Amino acid sequence: MNLKKVLHVAIADDHPIVLGALRGELARLPEIRIDLEVENGEALISALKRAPCEIVITDFAMPADDSDESDGFALVKRLKTEHPSTKVIVYTAMNNGAVIRRLYRMGVFAVINKREKTDELINACLATQSSKQLYFPVSLRGELEMSWAQGEGFGLVRELTQSELEVVRLFVEGQTLGEICERLSRTPSTISTHKNNAMRKLGLSTDAELIKYAYSTGMIN
């Protein structure tokens, strides 16, 4: 790709080794200049106010004194709200399919797994200058790419049935399985099956993960 300008990039990761590796790989490219290096979301938001960048490469969750920016969804939401023209690339070891689909729905340009070859991250950076609305690394192509092309946008409705969604909503609101059974006039085994199916589809293994995911993604208002 023949670029006409240098791309100004911010990188954020709470592991200094990862920051160093990113710097080393990206600095080799004449098309890329790393303007900002930070170790948490709060610092990233603050730094971008002083020096806006065209591309942000950030880890998904970076703890920092219980700030909201330790939550990947909250960080991405602020980035897209405060810097709508900036292309956000999430560079993460997280491989939860439901979370990845949610990130794409929120408007990130690419989600690159840290286990991918570095070429994928470089290709994503260069692709920000094309007409593409988003970039899929090799590991996410195929079915997910086809779904997006067909206009489904990884919609939640495709993932959960209405019954599963209703059970999750009531559970996250604090109702016990017994109360949900009474509310929906269903047997305990049916309610339990709906809840377990929902967690399996979302790639979640504990009640705590389900509650956090439901609120973080806006599944529950």
Short mmCIF file of C-alpha atoms in Angstrom, two decimals:
data_model
loop_
_atom_site.label_atom_id
_atom_site.label_comp_id
_atom_site.label_asym_id
_atom_site.label_seq_id
_atom_site.Cartn_x
_atom_site.Cartn_y
_atom_site.Cartn_z
CA MET A 1 0.00 0.00 0.00
CA ASN A 2 1.42 3.36 -1.02
CA LEU A 3 0.74 5.79 1.78
CA LYS A 4 1.03 9.52 1.31
CA LYS A 5 1.55 10.43 4.93
CA VAL A 6 2.94 9.17 8.19
CA LEU A 7 0.42 7.56 10.53
CA HIS A 8 0.48 8.91 14.08
CA VAL A 9 -0.08 6.04 16.53
CA ALA A 10 -0.78 5.70 20.26
CA ILE A 11 -0.11 2.37 21.98
CA ALA A 12 -1.47 1.31 25.39
CA ASP A 13 -0.74 -1.83 27.37
CA ASP A 14 -0.22 -2.46 31.08
CA HIS A 15 2.75 -4.73 30.39
CA PRO A 16 5.98 -2.81 29.62
CA ILE A 17 7.34 -5.83 27.72
CA VAL A 18 4.40 -5.70 25.32
CA LEU A 19 4.85 -1.95 24.86
CA GLY A 20 8.50 -2.50 24.04
CA ALA A 21 7.71 -5.25 21.56
CA LEU A 22 5.07 -3.12 19.84
CA ARG A 23 7.44 -0.18 19.65
CA GLY A 24 10.15 -2.35 18.15
CA GLU A 25 7.90 -3.86 15.49
CA LEU A 26 6.05 -0.72 14.46
CA ALA A 27 9.09 1.58 14.50
CA ARG A 28 10.56 -0.42 11.63
CA LEU A 29 7.85 0.92 9.31
CA PRO A 30 8.48 4.33 7.75
CA GLU A 31 4.71 4.84 7.48
CA ILE A 32 4.20 4.73 11.24
CA ARG A 33 5.28 7.09 14.00
CA ILE A 34 4.55 6.22 17.62
CA ASP A 35 3.58 9.44 19.36
CA LEU A 36 2.19 8.06 22.63
CA GLU A 37 3.01 5.11 24.89
CA VAL A 38 0.91 4.60 28.04
CA GLU A 39 0.20 1.79 30.47
CA ASN A 40 -3.52 2.19 31.21
CA GLY A 41 -6.75 3.50 29.79
CA GLU A 42 -6.93 6.59 31.98
CA ALA A 43 -3.49 7.69 30.80
CA LEU A 44 -4.49 6.99 27.20
CA ILE A 45 -7.58 9.20 27.37
CA SER A 46 -5.57 11.98 28.99
CA ALA A 47 -2.69 11.75 26.51
CA LEU A 48 -4.97 11.81 23.47
CA LYS A 49 -6.43 15.12 24.63
CA ARG A 50 -2.96 16.63 24.32
CA ALA A 51 -1.84 14.77 21.21
CA PRO A 52 -4.62 13.21 19.09
CA CYS A 53 -3.56 10.23 16.98
CA GLU A 54 -4.99 8.61 13.88
CA ILE A 55 -4.62 5.09 15.29
CA VAL A 56 -4.91 3.76 18.83
CA ILE A 57 -3.60 0.27 19.58
CA THR A 58 -4.81 -0.75 23.01
CA ASP A 59 -5.14 -3.77 25.24
CA PHE A 60 -8.72 -4.63 26.21
CA ALA A 61 -8.51 -4.21 29.98
CA MET A 62 -5.76 -2.40 31.89
CA PRO A 63 -6.34 -2.02 35.65
CA ALA A 64 -5.62 1.45 37.05
CA ASP A 65 -6.91 2.40 40.51
CA ASP A 66 -10.41 1.02 39.81
CA SER A 67 -10.95 3.55 37.03
CA ASP A 68 -13.67 2.84 34.50
CA GLU A 69 -10.93 2.77 31.90
CA SER A 70 -9.82 -0.59 33.34
CA ASP A 71 -12.99 -1.92 31.69
CA GLY A 72 -12.34 -2.48 28.00
CA PHE A 73 -15.90 -1.65 26.92
CA ALA A 74 -15.89 1.63 28.85
CA LEU A 75 -12.52 2.55 27.35
CA VAL A 76 -13.61 1.82 23.78
CA LYS A 77 -16.83 3.76 24.29
CA ARG A 78 -14.90 6.84 25.45
CA LEU A 79 -12.41 6.54 22.61
CA LYS A 80 -15.17 6.35 20.01
CA THR A 81 -17.10 9.21 21.63
CA GLU A 82 -14.22 11.62 22.21
CA HIS A 83 -12.13 10.68 19.15
CA PRO A 84 -14.61 9.47 16.52
CA SER A 85 -12.16 9.77 13.62
CA THR A 86 -9.47 7.71 15.37
CA LYS A 87 -9.21 4.08 14.28
CA VAL A 88 -9.15 1.81 17.34
CA ILE A 89 -7.31 -1.51 17.18
CA VAL A 90 -7.77 -3.75 20.22
CA TYR A 91 -4.65 -5.87 20.74
CA THR A 92 -5.47 -8.50 23.31
CA ALA A 93 -4.94 -12.04 24.60
CA MET A 94 -8.70 -12.24 25.22
CA ASN A 95 -10.45 -14.64 22.82
CA ASN A 96 -14.10 -14.51 23.99
CA GLY A 97 -16.12 -14.55 20.78
CA ALA A 98 -19.06 -12.63 22.23
CA VAL A 99 -16.81 -9.86 23.52
CA ILE A 100 -14.99 -9.63 20.19
CA ARG A 101 -18.27 -9.31 18.29
CA ARG A 102 -19.41 -6.63 20.73
CA LEU A 103 -16.21 -4.66 20.15
CA TYR A 104 -16.79 -4.69 16.40
CA ARG A 105 -20.38 -3.53 16.96
CA MET A 106 -19.01 -0.67 19.05
CA GLY A 107 -16.96 0.51 16.10
CA VAL A 108 -13.43 -0.76 16.64
CA PHE A 109 -11.49 -1.12 13.40
CA ALA A 110 -9.85 -4.43 14.31
CA VAL A 111 -9.42 -6.94 17.13
CA ILE A 112 -6.02 -8.61 16.93
CA ASN A 113 -5.11 -11.47 19.23
CA LYS A 114 -1.63 -11.31 20.72
CA ARG A 115 -1.07 -14.87 19.54
CA GLU A 116 -1.41 -13.74 15.92
CA LYS A 117 1.68 -13.06 13.85
CA THR A 118 2.82 -9.45 14.19
CA ASP A 119 2.10 -9.04 10.48
CA GLU A 120 -1.61 -9.02 11.32
CA LEU A 121 -1.22 -5.97 13.54
CA ILE A 122 0.88 -4.21 10.90
CA ASN A 123 -1.65 -5.06 8.19
CA ALA A 124 -4.45 -3.69 10.36
CA CYS A 125 -2.57 -0.41 10.82
CA LEU A 126 -1.97 -0.04 7.09
CA ALA A 127 -5.56 -1.01 6.31
CA THR A 128 -6.82 2.01 8.26
CA GLN A 129 -5.88 4.08 5.20
CA SER A 130 -8.08 2.05 2.87
CA SER A 131 -11.82 2.30 2.39
CA LYS A 132 -12.43 -0.61 4.76
CA GLN A 133 -14.81 -0.03 7.67
CA LEU A 134 -13.11 -2.77 9.68
CA TYR A 135 -10.35 -5.33 9.47
CA PHE A 136 -10.57 -9.03 10.28
CA PRO A 137 -7.36 -10.91 11.14
CA VAL A 138 -6.99 -14.41 9.76
CA SER A 139 -8.35 -16.02 12.92
CA LEU A 140 -11.67 -14.16 12.63
CA ARG A 141 -12.31 -14.59 8.93
CA GLY A 142 -14.72 -17.11 7.49
CA GLU A 143 -18.06 -17.35 9.22
CA LEU A 144 -17.74 -14.04 11.12
CA GLU A 145 -16.67 -12.17 8.00
CA MET A 146 -19.59 -13.66 6.07
CA SER A 147 -22.04 -12.70 8.81
CA TRP A 148 -20.86 -9.10 8.71
CA ALA A 149 -21.00 -8.96 4.92
CA GLN A 150 -24.61 -10.15 5.04
CA GLY A 151 -25.48 -7.23 7.27
CA GLU A 152 -25.98 -9.19 10.47
CA GLY A 153 -23.32 -7.23 12.31
CA PHE A 154 -22.86 -10.01 14.89
CA GLY A 155 -26.22 -9.10 16.40
CA LEU A 156 -27.07 -10.37 19.85
CA VAL A 157 -30.45 -11.60 18.61
CA ARG A 158 -28.63 -14.15 16.48
CA GLU A 159 -26.78 -15.43 19.55
CA LEU A 160 -29.53 -15.70 22.15
CA THR A 161 -33.16 -16.75 21.86
CA GLN A 162 -35.79 -14.47 23.38
CA SER A 163 -36.31 -16.95 26.23
CA GLU A 164 -32.57 -17.09 26.97
CA LEU A 165 -32.32 -13.31 26.90
CA GLU A 166 -35.28 -12.93 29.27
CA VAL A 167 -33.83 -15.42 31.77
CA VAL A 168 -30.46 -13.63 31.70
CA ARG A 169 -32.15 -10.25 32.19
CA LEU A 170 -34.11 -11.43 35.23
CA PHE A 171 -31.11 -13.24 36.71
CA VAL A 172 -28.83 -10.23 36.34
CA GLU A 173 -31.50 -8.03 37.92
CA GLY A 174 -31.12 -10.17 41.06
CA GLN A 175 -33.93 -12.67 40.86
CA THR A 176 -33.26 -16.25 41.94
CA LEU A 177 -33.90 -19.16 39.60
CA GLY A 178 -36.95 -20.02 41.71
CA GLU A 179 -38.35 -16.51 41.30
CA ILE A 180 -37.67 -16.62 37.58
CA CYS A 181 -39.52 -19.94 37.34
CA GLU A 182 -42.55 -18.38 39.01
CA ARG A 183 -42.32 -15.20 36.94
CA LEU A 184 -42.14 -17.02 33.60
CA SER A 185 -44.24 -20.04 34.60
CA ARG A 186 -41.48 -22.45 33.63
CA THR A 187 -39.93 -25.45 35.35
CA PRO A 188 -36.56 -25.17 37.14
CA SER A 189 -34.92 -27.42 34.54
CA THR A 190 -36.15 -25.22 31.69
CA ILE A 191 -34.91 -22.01 33.32
CA SER A 192 -31.58 -23.60 34.15
CA THR A 193 -31.22 -24.83 30.56
CA HIS A 194 -31.93 -21.35 29.15
CA LYS A 195 -29.35 -19.77 31.49
CA ASN A 196 -26.70 -22.40 30.75
CA ASN A 197 -27.28 -22.17 27.00
CA ALA A 198 -26.93 -18.39 27.13
CA MET A 199 -23.65 -18.62 29.03
CA ARG A 200 -22.31 -21.23 26.62
CA LYS A 201 -23.20 -19.11 23.57
CA LEU A 202 -21.55 -16.07 25.14
CA GLY A 203 -18.44 -17.99 26.13
CA LEU A 204 -18.93 -17.30 29.85
CA SER A 205 -18.30 -19.76 32.67
CA THR A 206 -19.37 -18.05 35.92
CA ASP A 207 -22.32 -16.03 37.19
CA ALA A 208 -19.99 -13.11 37.89
CA GLU A 209 -18.82 -13.10 34.26
CA LEU A 210 -22.43 -13.19 33.08
CA ILE A 211 -23.42 -10.24 35.24
CA LYS A 212 -20.41 -8.14 34.21
CA TYR A 213 -20.89 -8.96 30.54
CA ALA A 214 -24.61 -8.14 30.61
CA TYR A 215 -24.07 -4.68 32.07
CA SER A 216 -20.87 -3.89 30.17
CA THR A 217 -22.36 -4.67 26.77
CA GLY A 218 -25.68 -2.95 27.35
CA MET A 219 -27.57 -6.23 27.17
CA ILE A 220 -29.21 -5.05 30.40
CA ASN A 221 -30.11 -1.38 30.68
#
